[in-house]
CSV table of C-alpha atoms in Angstrom, one decimal:
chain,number,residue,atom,x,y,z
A,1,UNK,CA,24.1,-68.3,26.8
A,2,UNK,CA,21.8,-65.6,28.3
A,3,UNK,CA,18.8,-64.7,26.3
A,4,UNK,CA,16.4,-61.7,26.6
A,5,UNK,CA,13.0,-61.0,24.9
A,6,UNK,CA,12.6,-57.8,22.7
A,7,UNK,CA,9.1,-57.0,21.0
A,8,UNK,CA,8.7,-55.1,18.5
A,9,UNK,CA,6.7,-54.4,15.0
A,10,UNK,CA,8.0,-56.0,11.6
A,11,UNK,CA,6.1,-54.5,8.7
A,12,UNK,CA,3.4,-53.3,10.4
A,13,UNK,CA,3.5,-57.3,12.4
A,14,UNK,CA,4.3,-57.7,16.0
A,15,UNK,CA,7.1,-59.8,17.6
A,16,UNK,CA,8.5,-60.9,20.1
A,17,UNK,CA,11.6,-63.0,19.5
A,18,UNK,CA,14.3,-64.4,22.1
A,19,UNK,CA,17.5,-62.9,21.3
A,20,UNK,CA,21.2,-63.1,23.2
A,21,UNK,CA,21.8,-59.3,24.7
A,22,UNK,CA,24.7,-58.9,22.1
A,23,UNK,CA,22.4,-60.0,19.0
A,24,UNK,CA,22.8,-57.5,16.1
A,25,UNK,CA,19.4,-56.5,14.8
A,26,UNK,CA,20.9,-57.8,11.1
A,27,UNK,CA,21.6,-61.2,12.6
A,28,UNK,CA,18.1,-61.4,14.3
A,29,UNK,CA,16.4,-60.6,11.0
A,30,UNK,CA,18.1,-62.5,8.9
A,31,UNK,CA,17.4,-65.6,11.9
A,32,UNK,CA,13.9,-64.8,11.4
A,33,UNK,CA,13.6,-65.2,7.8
A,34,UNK,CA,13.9,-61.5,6.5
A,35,UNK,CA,16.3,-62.3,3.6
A,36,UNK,CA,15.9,-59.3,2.1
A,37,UNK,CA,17.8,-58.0,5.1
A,38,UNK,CA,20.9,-58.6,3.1
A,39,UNK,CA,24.5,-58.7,5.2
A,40,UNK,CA,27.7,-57.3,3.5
A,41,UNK,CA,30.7,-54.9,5.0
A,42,UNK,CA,29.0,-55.5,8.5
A,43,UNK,CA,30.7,-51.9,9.5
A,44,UNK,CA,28.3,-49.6,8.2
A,45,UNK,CA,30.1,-49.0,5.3
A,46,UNK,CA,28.0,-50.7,2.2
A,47,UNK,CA,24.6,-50.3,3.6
A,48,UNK,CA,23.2,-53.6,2.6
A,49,UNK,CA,21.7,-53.7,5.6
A,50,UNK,CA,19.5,-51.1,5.6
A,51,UNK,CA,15.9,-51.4,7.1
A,52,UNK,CA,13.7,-48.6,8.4
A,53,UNK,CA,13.6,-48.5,12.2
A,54,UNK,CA,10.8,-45.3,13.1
A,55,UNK,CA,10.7,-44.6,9.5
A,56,UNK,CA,14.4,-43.7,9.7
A,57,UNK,CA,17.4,-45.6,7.0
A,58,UNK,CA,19.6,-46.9,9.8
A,59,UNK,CA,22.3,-49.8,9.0
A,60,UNK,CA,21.2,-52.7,11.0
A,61,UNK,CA,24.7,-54.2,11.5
A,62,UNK,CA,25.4,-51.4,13.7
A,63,UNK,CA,22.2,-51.8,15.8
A,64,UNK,CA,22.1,-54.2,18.5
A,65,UNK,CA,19.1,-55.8,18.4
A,66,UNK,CA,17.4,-55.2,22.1
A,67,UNK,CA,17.8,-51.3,21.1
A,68,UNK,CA,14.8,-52.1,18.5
A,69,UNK,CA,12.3,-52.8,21.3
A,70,UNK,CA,9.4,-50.7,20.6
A,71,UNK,CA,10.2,-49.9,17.3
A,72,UNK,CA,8.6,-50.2,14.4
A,73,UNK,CA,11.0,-51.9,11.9
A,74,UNK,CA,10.5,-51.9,7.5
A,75,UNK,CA,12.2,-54.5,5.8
A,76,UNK,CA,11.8,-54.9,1.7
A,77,UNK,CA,9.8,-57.7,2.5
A,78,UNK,CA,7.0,-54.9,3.7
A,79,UNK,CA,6.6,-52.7,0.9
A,80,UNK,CA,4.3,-54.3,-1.3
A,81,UNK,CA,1.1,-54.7,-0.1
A,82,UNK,CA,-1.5,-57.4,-1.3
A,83,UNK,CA,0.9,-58.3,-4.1
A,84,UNK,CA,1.0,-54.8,-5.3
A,85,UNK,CA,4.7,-53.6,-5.8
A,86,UNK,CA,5.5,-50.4,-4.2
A,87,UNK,CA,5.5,-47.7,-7.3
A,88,UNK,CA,9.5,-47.1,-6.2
A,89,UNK,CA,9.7,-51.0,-6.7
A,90,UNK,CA,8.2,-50.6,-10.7
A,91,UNK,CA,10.3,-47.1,-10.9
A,92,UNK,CA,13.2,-49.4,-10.5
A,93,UNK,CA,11.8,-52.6,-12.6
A,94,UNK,CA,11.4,-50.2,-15.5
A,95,UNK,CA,14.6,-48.5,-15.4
A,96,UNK,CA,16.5,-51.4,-15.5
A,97,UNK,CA,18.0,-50.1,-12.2
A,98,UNK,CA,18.8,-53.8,-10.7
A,99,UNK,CA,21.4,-56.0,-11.8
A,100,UNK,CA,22.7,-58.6,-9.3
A,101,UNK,CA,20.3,-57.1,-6.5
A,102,UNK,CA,22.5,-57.5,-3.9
A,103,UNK,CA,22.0,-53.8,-2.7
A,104,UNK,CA,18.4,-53.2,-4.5
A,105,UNK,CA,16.8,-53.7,-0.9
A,106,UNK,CA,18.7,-50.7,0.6
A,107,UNK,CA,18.6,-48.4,-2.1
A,108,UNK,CA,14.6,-48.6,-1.8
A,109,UNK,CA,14.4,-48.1,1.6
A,110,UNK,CA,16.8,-45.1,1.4
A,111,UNK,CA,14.6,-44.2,-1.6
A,112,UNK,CA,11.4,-44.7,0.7
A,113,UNK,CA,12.4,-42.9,3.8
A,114,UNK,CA,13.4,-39.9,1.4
A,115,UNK,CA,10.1,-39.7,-0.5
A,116,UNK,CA,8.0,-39.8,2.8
A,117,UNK,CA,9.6,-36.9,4.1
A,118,UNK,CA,10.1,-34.8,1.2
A,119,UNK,CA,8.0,-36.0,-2.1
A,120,UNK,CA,9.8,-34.3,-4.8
A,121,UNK,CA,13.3,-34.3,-4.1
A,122,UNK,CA,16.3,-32.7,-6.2
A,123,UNK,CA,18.7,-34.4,-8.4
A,124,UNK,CA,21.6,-34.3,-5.4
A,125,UNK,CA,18.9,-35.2,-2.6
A,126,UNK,CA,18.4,-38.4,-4.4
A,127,UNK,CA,21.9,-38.8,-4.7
A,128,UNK,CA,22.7,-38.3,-1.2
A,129,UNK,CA,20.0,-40.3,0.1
A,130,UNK,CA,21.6,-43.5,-1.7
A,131,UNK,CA,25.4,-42.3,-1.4
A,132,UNK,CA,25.3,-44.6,2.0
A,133,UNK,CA,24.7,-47.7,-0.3
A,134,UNK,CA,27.0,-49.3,-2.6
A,135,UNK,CA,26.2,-50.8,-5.8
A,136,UNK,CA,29.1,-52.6,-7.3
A,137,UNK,CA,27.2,-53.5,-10.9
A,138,UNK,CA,24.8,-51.2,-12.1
A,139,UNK,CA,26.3,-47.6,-10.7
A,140,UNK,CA,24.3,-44.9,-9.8
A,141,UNK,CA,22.7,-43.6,-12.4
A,142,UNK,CA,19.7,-45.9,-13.2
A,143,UNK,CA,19.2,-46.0,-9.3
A,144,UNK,CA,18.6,-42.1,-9.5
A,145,UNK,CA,16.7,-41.9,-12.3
A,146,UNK,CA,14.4,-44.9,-11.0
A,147,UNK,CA,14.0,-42.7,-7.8
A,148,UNK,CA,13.3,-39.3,-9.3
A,149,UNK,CA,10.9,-41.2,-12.3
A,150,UNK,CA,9.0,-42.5,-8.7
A,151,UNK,CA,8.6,-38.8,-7.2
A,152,UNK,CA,7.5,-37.8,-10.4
A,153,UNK,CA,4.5,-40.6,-10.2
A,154,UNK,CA,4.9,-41.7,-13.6
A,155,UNK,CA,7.3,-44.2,-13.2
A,156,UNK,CA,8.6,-44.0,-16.1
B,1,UNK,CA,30.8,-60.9,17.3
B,2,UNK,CA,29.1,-60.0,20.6
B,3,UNK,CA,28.5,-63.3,21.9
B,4,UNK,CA,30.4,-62.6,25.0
B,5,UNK,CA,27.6,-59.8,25.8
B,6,UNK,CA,25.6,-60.8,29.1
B,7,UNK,CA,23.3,-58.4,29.8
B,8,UNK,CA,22.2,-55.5,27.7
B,9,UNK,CA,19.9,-53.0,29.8
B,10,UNK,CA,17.6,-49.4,28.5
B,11,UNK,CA,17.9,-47.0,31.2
B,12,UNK,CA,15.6,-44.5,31.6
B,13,UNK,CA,17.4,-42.1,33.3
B,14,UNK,CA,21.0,-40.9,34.1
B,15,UNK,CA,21.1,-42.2,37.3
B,16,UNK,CA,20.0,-45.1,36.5
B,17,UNK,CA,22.8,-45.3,33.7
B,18,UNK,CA,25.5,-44.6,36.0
B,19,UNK,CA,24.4,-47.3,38.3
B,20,UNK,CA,24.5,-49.7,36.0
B,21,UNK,CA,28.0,-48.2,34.6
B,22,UNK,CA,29.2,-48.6,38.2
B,23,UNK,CA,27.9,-52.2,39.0
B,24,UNK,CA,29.4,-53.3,35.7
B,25,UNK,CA,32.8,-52.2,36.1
B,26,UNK,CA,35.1,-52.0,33.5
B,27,UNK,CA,32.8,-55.0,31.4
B,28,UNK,CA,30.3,-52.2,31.3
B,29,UNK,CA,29.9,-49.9,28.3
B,30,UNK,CA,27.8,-47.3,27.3
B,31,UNK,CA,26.1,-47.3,23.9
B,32,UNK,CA,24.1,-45.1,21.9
B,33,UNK,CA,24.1,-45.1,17.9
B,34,UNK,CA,26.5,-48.0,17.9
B,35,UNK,CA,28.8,-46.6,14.8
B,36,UNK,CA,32.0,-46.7,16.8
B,37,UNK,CA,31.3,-49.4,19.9
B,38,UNK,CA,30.2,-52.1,17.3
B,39,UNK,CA,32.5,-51.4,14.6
B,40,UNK,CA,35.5,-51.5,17.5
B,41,UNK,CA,34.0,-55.1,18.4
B,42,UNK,CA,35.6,-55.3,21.8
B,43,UNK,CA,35.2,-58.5,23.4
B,44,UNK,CA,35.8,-57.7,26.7
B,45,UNK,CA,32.6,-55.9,27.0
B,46,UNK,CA,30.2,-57.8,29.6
B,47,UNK,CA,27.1,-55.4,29.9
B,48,UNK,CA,25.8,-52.8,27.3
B,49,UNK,CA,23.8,-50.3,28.9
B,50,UNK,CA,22.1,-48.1,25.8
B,51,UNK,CA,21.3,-44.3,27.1
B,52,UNK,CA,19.1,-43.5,23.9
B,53,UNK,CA,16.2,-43.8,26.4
B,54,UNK,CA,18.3,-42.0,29.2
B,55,UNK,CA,16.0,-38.5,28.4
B,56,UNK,CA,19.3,-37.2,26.1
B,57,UNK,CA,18.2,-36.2,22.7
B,58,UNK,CA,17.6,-32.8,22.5
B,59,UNK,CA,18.2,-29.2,21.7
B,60,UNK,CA,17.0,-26.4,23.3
B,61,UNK,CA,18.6,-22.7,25.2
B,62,UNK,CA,19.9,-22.4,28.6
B,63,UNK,CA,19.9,-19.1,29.6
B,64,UNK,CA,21.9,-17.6,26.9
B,65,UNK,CA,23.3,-20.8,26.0
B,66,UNK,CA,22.6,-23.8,23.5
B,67,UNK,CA,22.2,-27.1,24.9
B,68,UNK,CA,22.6,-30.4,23.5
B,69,UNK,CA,21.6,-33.6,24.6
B,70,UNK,CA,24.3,-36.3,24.7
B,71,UNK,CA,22.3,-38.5,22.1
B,72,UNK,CA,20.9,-36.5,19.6
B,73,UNK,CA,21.9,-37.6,16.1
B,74,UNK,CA,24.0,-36.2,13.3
B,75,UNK,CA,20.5,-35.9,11.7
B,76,UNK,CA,18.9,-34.0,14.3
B,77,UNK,CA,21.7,-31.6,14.5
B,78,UNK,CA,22.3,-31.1,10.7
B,79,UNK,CA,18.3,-30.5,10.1
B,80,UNK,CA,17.6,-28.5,13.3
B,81,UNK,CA,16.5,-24.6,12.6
B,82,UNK,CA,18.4,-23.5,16.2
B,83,UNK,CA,21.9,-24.7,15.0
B,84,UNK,CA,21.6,-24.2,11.4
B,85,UNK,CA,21.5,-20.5,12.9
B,86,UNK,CA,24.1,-20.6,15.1
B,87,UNK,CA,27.4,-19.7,14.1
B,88,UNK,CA,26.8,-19.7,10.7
B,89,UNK,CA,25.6,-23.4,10.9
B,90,UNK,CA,29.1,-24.5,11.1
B,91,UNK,CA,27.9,-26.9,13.6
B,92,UNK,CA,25.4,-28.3,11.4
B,93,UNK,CA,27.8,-28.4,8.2
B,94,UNK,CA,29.9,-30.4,10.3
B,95,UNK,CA,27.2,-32.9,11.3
B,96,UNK,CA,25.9,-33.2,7.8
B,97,UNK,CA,29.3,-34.9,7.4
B,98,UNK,CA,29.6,-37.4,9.4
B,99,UNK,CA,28.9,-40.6,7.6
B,100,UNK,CA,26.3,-41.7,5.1
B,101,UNK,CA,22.4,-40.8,5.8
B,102,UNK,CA,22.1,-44.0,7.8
B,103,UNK,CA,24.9,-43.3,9.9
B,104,UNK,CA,23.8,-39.9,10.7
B,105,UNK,CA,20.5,-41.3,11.7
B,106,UNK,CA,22.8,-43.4,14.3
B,107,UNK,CA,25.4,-41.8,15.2
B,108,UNK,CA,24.9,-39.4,18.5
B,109,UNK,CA,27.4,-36.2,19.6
B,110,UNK,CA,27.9,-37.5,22.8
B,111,UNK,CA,29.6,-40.9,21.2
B,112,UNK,CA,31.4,-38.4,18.2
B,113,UNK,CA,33.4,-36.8,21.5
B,114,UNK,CA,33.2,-39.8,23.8
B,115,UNK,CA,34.7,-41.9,21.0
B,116,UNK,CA,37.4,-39.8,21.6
B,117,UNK,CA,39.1,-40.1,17.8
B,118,UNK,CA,41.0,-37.1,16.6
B,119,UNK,CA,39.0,-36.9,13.5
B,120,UNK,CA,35.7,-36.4,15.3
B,121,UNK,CA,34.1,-33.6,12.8
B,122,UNK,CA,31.9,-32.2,15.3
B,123,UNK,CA,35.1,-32.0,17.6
B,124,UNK,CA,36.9,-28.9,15.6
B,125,UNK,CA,33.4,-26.6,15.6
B,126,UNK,CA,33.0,-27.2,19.2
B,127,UNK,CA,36.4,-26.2,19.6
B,128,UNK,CA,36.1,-22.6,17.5
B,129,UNK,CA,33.0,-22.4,19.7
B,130,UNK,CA,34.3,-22.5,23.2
B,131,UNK,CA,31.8,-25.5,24.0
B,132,UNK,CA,31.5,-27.1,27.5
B,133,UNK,CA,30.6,-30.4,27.9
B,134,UNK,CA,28.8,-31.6,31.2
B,135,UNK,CA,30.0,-34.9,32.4
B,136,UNK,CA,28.2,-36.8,35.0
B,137,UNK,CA,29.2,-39.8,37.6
B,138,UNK,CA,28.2,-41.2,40.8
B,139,UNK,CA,29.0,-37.5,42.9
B,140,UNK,CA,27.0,-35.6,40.5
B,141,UNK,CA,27.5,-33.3,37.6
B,142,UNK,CA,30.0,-30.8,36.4
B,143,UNK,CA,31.1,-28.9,33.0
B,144,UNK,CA,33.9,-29.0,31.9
B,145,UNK,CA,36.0,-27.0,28.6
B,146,UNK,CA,35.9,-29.7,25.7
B,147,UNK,CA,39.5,-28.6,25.2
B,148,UNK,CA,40.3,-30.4,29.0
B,149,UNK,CA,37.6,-32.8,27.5
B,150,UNK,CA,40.8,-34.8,25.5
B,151,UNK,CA,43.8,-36.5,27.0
B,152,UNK,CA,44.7,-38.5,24.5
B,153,UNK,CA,43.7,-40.0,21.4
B,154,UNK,CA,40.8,-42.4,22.4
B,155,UNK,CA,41.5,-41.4,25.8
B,156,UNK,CA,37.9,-39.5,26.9
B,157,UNK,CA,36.7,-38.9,30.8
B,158,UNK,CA,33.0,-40.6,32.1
B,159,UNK,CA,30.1,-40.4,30.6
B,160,UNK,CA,29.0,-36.9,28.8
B,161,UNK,CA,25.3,-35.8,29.5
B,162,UNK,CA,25.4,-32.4,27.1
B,163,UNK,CA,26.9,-30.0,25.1
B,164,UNK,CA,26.8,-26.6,26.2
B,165,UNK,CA,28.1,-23.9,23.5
B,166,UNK,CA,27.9,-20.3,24.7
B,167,UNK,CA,26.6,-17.3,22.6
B,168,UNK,CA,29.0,-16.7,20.0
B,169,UNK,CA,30.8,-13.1,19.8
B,170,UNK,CA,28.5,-10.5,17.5
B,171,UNK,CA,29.0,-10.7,14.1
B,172,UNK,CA,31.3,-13.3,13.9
B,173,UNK,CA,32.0,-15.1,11.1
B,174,UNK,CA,32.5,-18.5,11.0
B,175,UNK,CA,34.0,-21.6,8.6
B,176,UNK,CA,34.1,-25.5,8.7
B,177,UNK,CA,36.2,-27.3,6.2
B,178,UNK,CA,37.0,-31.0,5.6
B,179,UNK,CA,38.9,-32.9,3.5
B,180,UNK,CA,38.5,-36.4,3.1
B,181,UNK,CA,38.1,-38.7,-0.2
B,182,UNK,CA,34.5,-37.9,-0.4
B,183,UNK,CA,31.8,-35.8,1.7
B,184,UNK,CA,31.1,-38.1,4.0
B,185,UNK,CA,34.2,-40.0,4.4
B,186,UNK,CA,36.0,-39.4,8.1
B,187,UNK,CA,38.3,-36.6,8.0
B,188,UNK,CA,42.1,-37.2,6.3
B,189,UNK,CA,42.2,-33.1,7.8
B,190,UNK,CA,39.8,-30.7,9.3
B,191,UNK,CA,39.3,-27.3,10.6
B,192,UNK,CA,37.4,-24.7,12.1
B,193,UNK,CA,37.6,-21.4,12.4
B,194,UNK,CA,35.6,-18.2,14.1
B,195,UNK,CA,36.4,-14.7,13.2
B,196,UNK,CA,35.3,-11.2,14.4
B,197,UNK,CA,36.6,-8.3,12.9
B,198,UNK,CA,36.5,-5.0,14.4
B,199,UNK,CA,35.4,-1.2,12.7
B,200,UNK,CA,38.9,-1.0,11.4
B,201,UNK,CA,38.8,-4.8,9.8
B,202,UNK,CA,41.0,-5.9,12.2
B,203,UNK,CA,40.5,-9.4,14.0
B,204,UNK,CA,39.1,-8.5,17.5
B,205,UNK,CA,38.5,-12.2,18.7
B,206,UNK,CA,40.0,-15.8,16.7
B,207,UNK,CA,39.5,-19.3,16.7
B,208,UNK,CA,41.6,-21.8,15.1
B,209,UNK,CA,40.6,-25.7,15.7
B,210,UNK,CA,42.2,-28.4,13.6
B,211,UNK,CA,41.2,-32.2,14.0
B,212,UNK,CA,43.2,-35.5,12.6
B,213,UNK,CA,46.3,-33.4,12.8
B,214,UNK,CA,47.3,-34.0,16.7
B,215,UNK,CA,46.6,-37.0,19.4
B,216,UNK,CA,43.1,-34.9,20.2
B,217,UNK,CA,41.4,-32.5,18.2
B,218,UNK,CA,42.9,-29.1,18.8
B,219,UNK,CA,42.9,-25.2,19.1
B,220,UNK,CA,46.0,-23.3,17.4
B,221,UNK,CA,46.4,-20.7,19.9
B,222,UNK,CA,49.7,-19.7,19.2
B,223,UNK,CA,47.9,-18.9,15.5
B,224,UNK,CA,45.1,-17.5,16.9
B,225,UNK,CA,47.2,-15.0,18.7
B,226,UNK,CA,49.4,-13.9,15.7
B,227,UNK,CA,46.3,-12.8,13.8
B,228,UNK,CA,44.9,-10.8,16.8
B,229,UNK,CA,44.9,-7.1,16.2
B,230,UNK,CA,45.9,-7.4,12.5
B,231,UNK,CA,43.9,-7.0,9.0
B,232,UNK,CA,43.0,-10.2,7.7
B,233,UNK,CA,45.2,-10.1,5.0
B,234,UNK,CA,47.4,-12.3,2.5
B,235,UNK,CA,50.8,-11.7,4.5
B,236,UNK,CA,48.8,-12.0,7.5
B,237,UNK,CA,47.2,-15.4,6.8
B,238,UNK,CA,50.8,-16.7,5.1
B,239,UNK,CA,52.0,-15.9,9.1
B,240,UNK,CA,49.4,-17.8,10.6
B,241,UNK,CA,49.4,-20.7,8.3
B,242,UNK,CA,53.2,-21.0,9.0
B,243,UNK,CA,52.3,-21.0,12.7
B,244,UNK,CA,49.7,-24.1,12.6
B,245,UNK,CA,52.4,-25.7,10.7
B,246,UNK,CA,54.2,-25.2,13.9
B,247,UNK,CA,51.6,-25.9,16.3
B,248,UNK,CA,50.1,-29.4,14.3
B,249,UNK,CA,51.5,-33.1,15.1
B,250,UNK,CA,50.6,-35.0,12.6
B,251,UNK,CA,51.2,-38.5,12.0
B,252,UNK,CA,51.5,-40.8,8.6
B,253,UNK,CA,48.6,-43.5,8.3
B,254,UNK,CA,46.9,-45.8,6.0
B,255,UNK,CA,44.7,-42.5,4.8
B,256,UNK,CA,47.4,-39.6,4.8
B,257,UNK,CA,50.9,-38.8,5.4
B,258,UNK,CA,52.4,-36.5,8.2
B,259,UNK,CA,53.7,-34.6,5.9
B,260,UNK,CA,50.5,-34.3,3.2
B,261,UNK,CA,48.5,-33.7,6.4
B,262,UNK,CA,50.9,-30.7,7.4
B,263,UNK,CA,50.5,-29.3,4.1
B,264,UNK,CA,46.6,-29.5,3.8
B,265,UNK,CA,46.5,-28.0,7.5
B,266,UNK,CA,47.8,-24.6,6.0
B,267,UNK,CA,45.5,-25.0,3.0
B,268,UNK,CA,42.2,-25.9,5.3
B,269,UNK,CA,43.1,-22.9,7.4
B,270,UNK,CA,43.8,-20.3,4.9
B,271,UNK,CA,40.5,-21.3,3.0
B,272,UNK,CA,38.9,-21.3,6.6
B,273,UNK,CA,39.9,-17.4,7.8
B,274,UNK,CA,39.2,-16.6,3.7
B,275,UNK,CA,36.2,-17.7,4.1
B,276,UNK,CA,35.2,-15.9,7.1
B,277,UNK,CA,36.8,-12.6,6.4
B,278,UNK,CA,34.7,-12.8,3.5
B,279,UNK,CA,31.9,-12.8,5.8
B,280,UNK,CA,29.7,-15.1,3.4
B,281,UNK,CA,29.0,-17.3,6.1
B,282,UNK,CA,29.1,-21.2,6.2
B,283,UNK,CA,27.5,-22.6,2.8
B,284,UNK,CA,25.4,-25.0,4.1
């Protein structure tokens, strides 16, 4: 098998990992330990695998993984910082907004990349920034309300 | 699922692509966002050669014209200020459907046209906008009409650099409609249309583009030539939607039937041309 480097930042940590040229960026993460990273319809469909590349939700079943050189990648595993949750990460503890957590990572990072870029979103933004993520326990709606409780920095 | 890949390379430039694209023969592909080409899972594929470094993502004017760069995303094109202006942001309307958020941060509009499908949403806008598209290969560069773009369904010609759509007629009016099991779902039907009415109300200048109805993304000229000359009106419309009927080949698939997708074809059109003779624009 032909291998190839790639470097690149994981939360905020750089890498360089040897990869095969087809490598998906999902596979490599997972490979590396980045469970939350999680791997579902692998056809950008359920949005599982959701990670920030650039600051930017991207599924990362559809990425290969030598297109991430460079980049600077945000997996779940990178939002907390010094055992502090992330306040979207409490919005979502005190709504009651998980259930099996299978999609939990995705729907934050969706949630994350839409608060950085516009702080106080609408209703329907929210909504459409998590519509490329499936939850199959829960629904929506404690999702949403975890997300716009979050913008409105009370977290409640 | 790619573990037949052998080489994966991030061109800089064009030229550089096309070299690699001609070295690697037919076991050479060119990737951008991936949404297709991985999805597809082809394992004949050899070499990737990814042109998202290739100097291809942008927008900007040429001459009088609007360029886009082969691999500028969904995103970029839904959130930019220059198309969101043009034509009514039917363009961008379009874009803004095409897949969830993450896909749209993937997915490029050189790969919606090069994938060749004839659902591609951006397709039918570029269509009602007379847009070029510039290929390029080992002689050099030329631009071609993206209705000679199509030969077939997932049939597509070398690699696409740009998007070149011309200065729309004054005044025009303009409509993109979709209709698929939810916003961002692909297309079951879609459609396009460009209207510009004349002191008298009558239609000086028409475009008709349906996509998912044919084996490419199409114009309905022989509609678009009916409604010349004539006030947008219900008899008038009731004409033209009989002669899309006429002009569509639609087949029966997992997502549709022929003759559901016949049927919608009149409804997307009529609510297209009603929606531009009511000059309200493209709600965004």
């Amino acid at each position: 098998m032909k291998t190839m480097e790639v470097r690149l930042h994981v939360n905020g940590e750089p890498k360089q990992w040897t990869i095969a040229p087809g490598d998906l960026l999902l596979d490599v993460l997972r490979r590396e330990g980045y469970f939350g990273v999680k791997r579902g319809c692998e056809a950008g469909e359920c949005g599982a695998c959701t990670v920030l590349v650039g600051g930017k939700p991207i599924n990362s079943c559809l990425m290969f993984a030598a297109q991430a050189e460079g980049a600077e990648v945000l997996t779940i595993e990178g939002l907390a910082h010094g055992g502090k949750l992330d306040p979207l990460q409490e919005a979502f503890l005190d709504h009651g907004a998980v259930q099996c957590g299978f999609c939990t990572p995705a729907m934050i990072l969706n949630a994350k990349a839409l608060l950085n870029r516009n702080p106080h979103p609408s209703e329907d933004e929210v909504r459409e920034a998590l519509a490329g993520t499936f939850c199959r326990c829960t629904g929506f709606r404690k999702p949403v309300e975890a997300v716009l409780a979050a913008a409105r920095g009370s977290g409640r | 699922m790619f573990d037949t890949v052998e080489a994966f390379y991030r061109p800089d430039t064009v030229r550089e692509a096309l070299r690699l694209l001609q070295n690697g023969k037919n076991r050479a592909r060119v990737v951008a966002g991936g949404t297709d080409l991985v999805v597809e899972g082809d394992r004949s594929i050899r070499v990737l050669i990814d042109i998202t470094r290739a100097g291809l993502s942008y927008i900007r004017r040429k001459g009088k014209a609007c360029v886009i760069g082969a691999t500028t995303t969904m995103a970029t094109i839904e959130n930019s200020p220059a198309i969101r202006a043009l034509a009514g942001g039917t363009l961008a309307r379009a874009a803004a459907t095409c897949g969830s958020v993450q896909i749209r941060n993937m997915a490029t509009l050189g790969g919606n046209l090069a994938n060749g499908s004839p659902a591609a949403d951006t397709a039918t806008p570029l269509l009602a906008l007379d847009a070029e598209v510039v290929l390029a290969d080992a002689r050099g560069r030329r631009r071609i009409p993206l209705t000679e773009f199509y030969s077939g369904p997932r049939k597509t010609k070398t690699l696409i650099v740009e998007v070149a759509i011309p200065v729309p007629p004054r005044g025009a009016r303009w409509s993109f409609q979709k209709l698929g099991r939810t916003e961002d779902d692909i297309s079951l039907v879609n459609a396009a249309a460009g209207l510009q009415l004349d002191s008298k109300g009558r239609a000086k200048w028409v475009r008709i583009a349906l996509g998912a109805v044919a084996p490419t993304p199409i114009r309905a000229v022989n509609a678009e030539k009916l409604l010349l000359g004539r006030k947008v009106d219900r008899s008038a419309l009731a004409q033209v939607c009989d002669e899309v009927e006429r002009e569509v080949r639609p087949i029966t698939d997992v997502r549709a039937s022929a003759e559901y997708r016949r049927e919608m074809c009149r409804v997307l059109v009529r609510r297209a041309l009603e929606e531009c003779a009511a000059g309200t624009g493209c709600s965004l």
